[in-house]
Coordinates of C-alpha atoms and ligand atoms in Angstrom, one line a residue:
M1 CA 10.9 19.6 -2.6
T2 CA 8.2 18.0 -0.5
S3 CA 4.9 19.3 -1.4
T4 CA 3.0 20.9 1.5
V5 CA -0.9 20.3 0.2
T6 CA -2.8 22.1 2.6
A7 CA -6.5 22.4 1.6
E8 CA -8.8 20.0 2.6
R9 CA -8.8 16.5 0.4
T10 CA -10.9 14.7 -0.7
A11 CA -11.7 11.0 0.8
H12 CA -13.3 7.6 -0.3
S13 CA -16.8 7.6 0.5
Y14 CA -16.5 3.4 0.7
P15 CA -19.4 2.9 3.7
G16 CA -17.5 1.5 6.9
S17 CA -14.1 1.7 5.5
L18 CA -11.5 3.1 7.9
Y19 CA -9.4 3.9 5.1
L20 CA -7.3 7.1 6.1
L21 CA -5.6 8.3 3.0
P22 CA -7.1 10.7 0.1
S23 CA -8.3 9.9 -2.8
D24 CA -7.4 12.8 -4.9
E25 CA -5.6 14.2 -7.4
P26 CA -2.4 14.8 -5.5
E27 CA -2.7 11.4 -4.3
R28 CA -3.0 10.0 -7.6
E29 CA 0.6 11.9 -8.6
R30 CA 2.0 10.5 -5.4
L31 CA 0.9 6.9 -6.1
L32 CA 2.2 7.0 -9.6
K33 CA 5.6 8.6 -8.7
Q34 CA 5.8 6.1 -5.8
H35 CA 5.2 2.7 -8.3
Q36 CA 8.1 3.8 -10.1
L37 CA 10.5 4.5 -6.9
Y38 CA 9.3 0.9 -5.7
T39 CA 10.1 -0.7 -9.1
R40 CA 13.0 0.8 -8.8
L41 CA 14.1 -0.4 -5.3
F42 CA 13.1 -4.2 -6.7
S43 CA 15.2 -3.6 -9.8
G44 CA 12.0 -3.7 -11.8
R45 CA 10.5 -6.6 -10.6
L46 CA 6.6 -6.4 -10.5
I47 CA 5.9 -10.3 -9.9
F48 CA 8.1 -11.8 -6.8
P49 CA 6.9 -15.4 -6.4
P50 CA 7.8 -18.4 -8.9
V51 CA 4.5 -18.4 -10.8
S52 CA 4.3 -19.0 -14.4
L53 CA 1.2 -17.8 -15.6
S54 CA -0.3 -19.4 -18.3
E55 CA -1.5 -18.1 -21.4
S56 CA -4.9 -17.6 -20.2
A57 CA -4.4 -16.7 -16.8
E58 CA -6.7 -14.0 -14.8
I59 CA -4.5 -12.0 -12.3
L60 CA -6.2 -9.8 -9.4
D61 CA -4.9 -6.1 -8.1
I62 CA -6.4 -5.7 -4.8
G63 CA -6.6 -1.9 -4.0
T64 CA -5.4 -0.9 -7.3
G65 CA -5.4 2.7 -6.7
A66 CA -4.4 4.7 -9.5
G67 CA -3.6 1.5 -11.7
A68 CA 0.1 1.9 -11.9
W69 CA 1.0 -1.5 -10.8
L70 CA -1.8 -2.9 -13.0
C71 CA -0.9 -1.0 -16.1
D72 CA 2.9 -1.9 -15.9
A73 CA 1.9 -5.5 -15.5
R74 CA -0.2 -5.3 -18.3
S75 CA 2.9 -4.1 -20.6
Q76 CA 5.0 -6.9 -19.3
L77 CA 2.4 -9.9 -20.1
P78 CA 1.1 -10.9 -23.0
E79 CA -2.4 -9.4 -24.0
S80 CA -4.1 -12.7 -23.2
V81 CA -3.5 -12.3 -19.5
Q82 CA -6.8 -11.2 -17.9
I83 CA -5.9 -8.4 -15.3
Y84 CA -8.5 -7.1 -12.8
G85 CA -8.3 -4.6 -10.9
V86 CA -10.5 -4.0 -7.3
D87 CA -10.8 -0.8 -5.0
I88 CA -13.5 0.6 -2.5
E89 CA -12.9 4.0 -4.8
S90 CA -12.8 4.2 -8.4
R91 CA -12.1 8.3 -8.7
L92 CA -8.2 7.5 -9.1
Y93 CA -8.5 4.6 -11.9
P94 CA -6.6 5.0 -15.0
S95 CA -8.7 6.0 -18.3
V96 CA -6.8 3.4 -20.1
T97 CA -9.3 1.2 -21.5
S98 CA -8.1 -2.2 -22.9
P99 CA -10.1 -5.5 -23.4
N100 CA -7.8 -7.4 -20.8
I101 CA -8.3 -5.0 -18.2
H102 CA -11.2 -5.4 -15.8
L103 CA -11.9 -3.0 -13.0
S104 CA -14.6 -2.8 -10.3
V105 CA -15.6 -1.3 -7.3
G106 CA -15.9 -3.5 -4.0
S107 CA -14.1 -4.3 -0.5
A108 CA -11.1 -6.7 -0.5
T109 CA -12.7 -8.2 2.3
S110 CA -15.9 -9.4 0.6
L111 CA -14.8 -10.1 -2.8
P112 CA -17.4 -11.4 -5.7
S113 CA -19.0 -15.1 -4.5
Y114 CA -18.3 -15.9 -8.2
W115 CA -14.6 -15.2 -8.1
S116 CA -13.8 -18.1 -6.3
S117 CA -10.6 -20.1 -7.6
K118 CA -10.4 -17.9 -10.3
F119 CA -6.9 -16.3 -10.3
E120 CA -3.4 -17.5 -10.8
L121 CA -1.8 -14.4 -9.2
V122 CA -3.2 -11.9 -6.4
H123 CA -1.0 -8.8 -5.7
Q124 CA -2.0 -6.2 -3.2
R125 CA 0.5 -3.2 -2.2
L126 CA 0.2 -0.7 0.4
L127 CA -3.3 -1.5 2.6
I128 CA -1.3 -0.7 5.5
A129 CA -3.5 2.6 6.1
A130 CA -6.7 0.6 5.4
Y131 CA -7.6 -2.7 7.2
T132 CA -8.1 -3.3 11.1
R133 CA -6.4 -6.6 12.4
E134 CA -9.4 -8.3 12.1
Q135 CA -9.5 -7.1 8.4
W136 CA -6.2 -8.2 7.6
F137 CA -6.8 -11.8 8.2
K138 CA -10.3 -11.7 6.1
A139 CA -8.8 -10.1 3.3
V140 CA -6.0 -12.9 3.3
D141 CA -9.0 -15.5 3.6
E142 CA -10.8 -13.8 0.5
M143 CA -7.4 -13.9 -1.2
Y144 CA -7.3 -17.6 -0.7
R145 CA -10.3 -18.3 -1.7
V146 CA -10.2 -16.2 -4.9
L147 CA -6.9 -17.9 -6.1
A148 CA -6.9 -21.3 -7.8
P149 CA -5.2 -24.0 -6.1
G150 CA -1.3 -23.5 -7.0
G151 CA -2.1 -19.9 -7.2
Y152 CA 0.1 -17.2 -5.4
V153 CA -0.9 -14.2 -3.4
Q154 CA 1.6 -11.4 -3.2
L155 CA 1.4 -8.6 -0.6
I156 CA 3.9 -5.5 -0.4
E157 CA 4.0 -3.2 2.6
T158 CA 6.5 -0.7 4.2
G159 CA 8.1 -0.6 7.6
P160 CA 8.2 -1.7 10.5
E161 CA 11.0 0.9 11.2
W162 CA 11.1 4.2 10.4
R163 CA 14.6 5.3 11.6
S164 CA 16.1 9.0 12.0
G165 CA 15.9 11.2 14.7
A166 CA 13.2 12.4 17.7
K167 CA 10.9 14.1 15.3
T168 CA 10.3 10.8 13.3
A169 CA 10.3 8.6 16.4
K170 CA 7.6 11.0 18.0
H171 CA 5.6 10.6 14.8
V172 CA 5.5 7.1 14.5
L173 CA 4.7 7.0 18.4
F174 CA 1.6 9.0 17.2
L175 CA 1.0 6.7 14.2
D176 CA 1.2 3.5 16.5
D177 CA -1.3 5.1 18.9
F178 CA -3.8 6.6 15.9
L179 CA -4.0 3.6 14.1
G180 CA -3.7 1.3 16.9
R181 CA -7.0 2.8 18.4
K182 CA -8.8 2.1 15.3
G183 CA -7.5 -1.4 15.5
Q184 CA -5.1 -1.1 12.5
M185 CA -1.4 -2.0 12.7
I186 CA 1.1 0.5 11.5
R187 CA 4.0 -2.4 11.9
C188 CA 1.7 -4.8 9.7
T189 CA 4.7 -6.2 8.0
V190 CA 5.9 -8.1 11.0
Y191 CA 2.7 -10.2 11.0
L192 CA 2.1 -10.4 7.1
A193 CA 3.9 -13.7 6.7
D194 CA 2.1 -15.4 10.0
I195 CA -1.2 -14.3 8.5
L196 CA -0.7 -15.8 5.2
K197 CA 0.5 -19.6 6.9
S198 CA -2.5 -19.1 9.1
A199 CA -5.1 -18.8 6.0
G200 CA -3.5 -22.2 4.4
F201 CA -0.7 -20.5 2.3
V202 CA 2.3 -22.5 2.0
D203 CA 5.7 -22.1 0.5
V204 CA 5.6 -18.3 2.4
S205 CA 8.7 -16.4 1.6
E206 CA 9.8 -12.6 2.5
E207 CA 11.9 -10.3 0.5
E208 CA 13.2 -6.9 1.8
V209 CA 14.8 -3.7 0.8
N210 CA 15.6 -0.6 2.7
M211 CA 14.5 2.9 1.4
N212 CA 16.2 5.8 2.0
L213 CA 14.6 8.8 3.2
G214 CA 15.8 12.2 2.6
K215 CA 18.0 14.6 0.6
W216 CA 21.3 13.1 2.2
A217 CA 20.7 9.9 -0.3
G218 CA 20.2 11.8 -3.6
P219 CA 17.2 11.7 -5.8
D220 CA 15.7 8.1 -4.3
G221 CA 16.0 9.2 -1.2
I222 CA 14.3 12.7 -2.1
E223 CA 11.7 10.2 -3.7
G224 CA 11.3 7.9 -0.7
R225 CA 11.1 11.0 1.5
D226 CA 8.0 12.5 -0.7
S227 CA 6.4 9.6 -1.2
T228 CA 6.1 8.7 2.8
I229 CA 5.9 12.4 3.8
G230 CA 3.1 12.6 1.4
A231 CA 1.2 9.5 2.7
W232 CA 1.6 10.7 6.3
R233 CA 0.6 14.3 5.4
G234 CA -2.4 12.6 3.5
M235 CA -4.0 11.8 6.8
R236 CA -4.2 15.4 8.3
D237 CA -8.0 15.3 7.8
A238 CA -8.5 12.1 9.8
V239 CA -6.4 13.1 12.1
M240 CA -8.2 16.3 12.9
K241 CA -12.0 14.7 12.6
A242 CA -10.6 12.6 15.3
G243 CA -10.0 15.8 17.5
G244 CA -6.1 15.8 16.9
M245 CA -5.9 12.8 19.4
G246 CA -4.4 14.9 22.3
Y247 CA -1.3 15.4 19.8
F248 CA -2.3 17.9 17.7
A249 CA -4.8 21.2 18.4
T250 CA -4.8 22.4 14.6
G251 CA -4.2 20.8 11.3
E252 CA -1.5 23.6 11.1
E253 CA 0.3 22.3 13.9
F254 CA 0.0 18.5 12.6
D255 CA 1.4 20.1 9.0
K256 CA 4.4 21.7 10.9
A257 CA 5.3 18.3 12.9
I258 CA 5.5 16.5 9.6
D259 CA 7.6 19.4 7.9
G260 CA 9.8 19.0 10.9
V261 CA 10.0 15.2 10.0
A262 CA 10.8 15.9 6.8
E263 CA 13.9 18.4 7.5
E264 CA 15.0 15.8 10.0
W265 CA 15.1 12.8 7.2
D266 CA 16.8 15.7 5.0
T267 CA 19.9 16.2 7.4
A268 CA 20.0 12.5 9.7
E269 CA 22.0 10.4 7.3
G270 CA 20.8 6.8 7.2
S271 CA 17.3 7.8 7.6
H272 CA 15.5 4.9 6.0
T273 CA 12.3 2.6 6.4
Q274 CA 11.6 -0.5 4.6
I275 CA 9.8 -2.0 1.7
R276 CA 8.6 -5.7 2.5
V277 CA 7.2 -8.1 0.1
V278 CA 5.7 -11.6 1.3
Y279 CA 4.4 -14.1 -0.9
G280 CA 3.1 -17.5 -0.7
R281 CA 0.9 -20.7 -2.5
K282 CA -2.0 -21.9 -2.2
P283 CA -1.8 -25.2 -2.2
Ligands
SAM301 C1 -2.0 3.5 -0.5 S1 -3.3 2.9 -2.0 C2 -2.0 2.2 -2.8 C3 -2.6 1.6 -4.5 C4 -2.0 0.7 -5.1 N1 -1.8 -0.5 -4.7 C5 -0.4 1.2 -5.3 O1 0.5 0.5 -4.6 O2 -0.2 2.3 -6.2 C6 -4.3 2.1 -1.2 C7 -5.6 2.0 -2.0 O3 -6.4 0.9 -1.5 C8 -7.9 1.1 -1.5 N2 -8.3 0.5 -0.4 C9 -8.7 0.8 0.8 N3 -9.4 -0.2 1.6 C10 -9.6 -0.8 0.7 C11 -10.6 -2.3 0.5 N4 -11.2 -2.7 1.6 N5 -10.5 -3.0 -0.3 C12 -10.2 -2.2 -1.6 N6 -9.3 -1.3 -1.8 C13 -9.0 -0.8 -0.5 C14 -7.6 2.7 -1.2 O4 -9.1 3.0 -2.1 C15 -6.1 3.1 -2.4 O5 -6.9 3.2 -3.6

């Protein structure tokens, strides 16, 4: 079942950030389940570019969240590999402590100056609800700076389509407007390869899988539904703080619209979105 979280949610407290999703226990649970689904959809792969990490490699996870990718990567890599995580909010960080895990608080758009040319791999997943268009360029420039020559960046995002019926189309139009008015991009996946190239990355490649949405697609469809609906539902406080944008008079109305989308996905066979991985090498 899609879990409805109707109480007010806890947001990050990073000054100046436009990040739209909550940072609380329901969000931690959503992120951990979502990681399992994404990993399954890509047949267990966590690292996509053809990088062969050295024994003493340092790698970076930007927007670490609950640390699901970072912890999984740690279990697959030699203990000598040092794994860094950075996020504007540490509330969701895993409690696991290990000498090769290094977590800090900060923004992707201004990473520490002493990280220049440090990492062999930079991974970033699902910052779609965080950056403005300008911040995408700034964050990717920062990734370029902190990578060692020959190092790879990989970005993983969802979209650009959410295909189903009329209720979904209506909500996606709303998201386009809501994020667009803040300068954010709901269809960021379309631009990622060009943003990497404009920062100087070479050998830029893309891989994409469909993520089915709704009961009609069995257990993975239910998980795809819950992961996406959970994120969309999590925007309610931000939307209502913005006065509902002329789309929703109350939080209840917003919740009802999201319930309608979830029901549509359950019955409209073929409902799906995409997960796209885009990676490139710093020459
Ligand atoms: C949707 S979550 C994804 C978490 C994780 N990457 C995953 O795939 O499970 C997005 C994360 O990015 C973080 N975030 C938002 N803006 C950020 C920024 N400017 N710099 C670093 N992290 C940011 C949020 O706090 C949140 O933890």
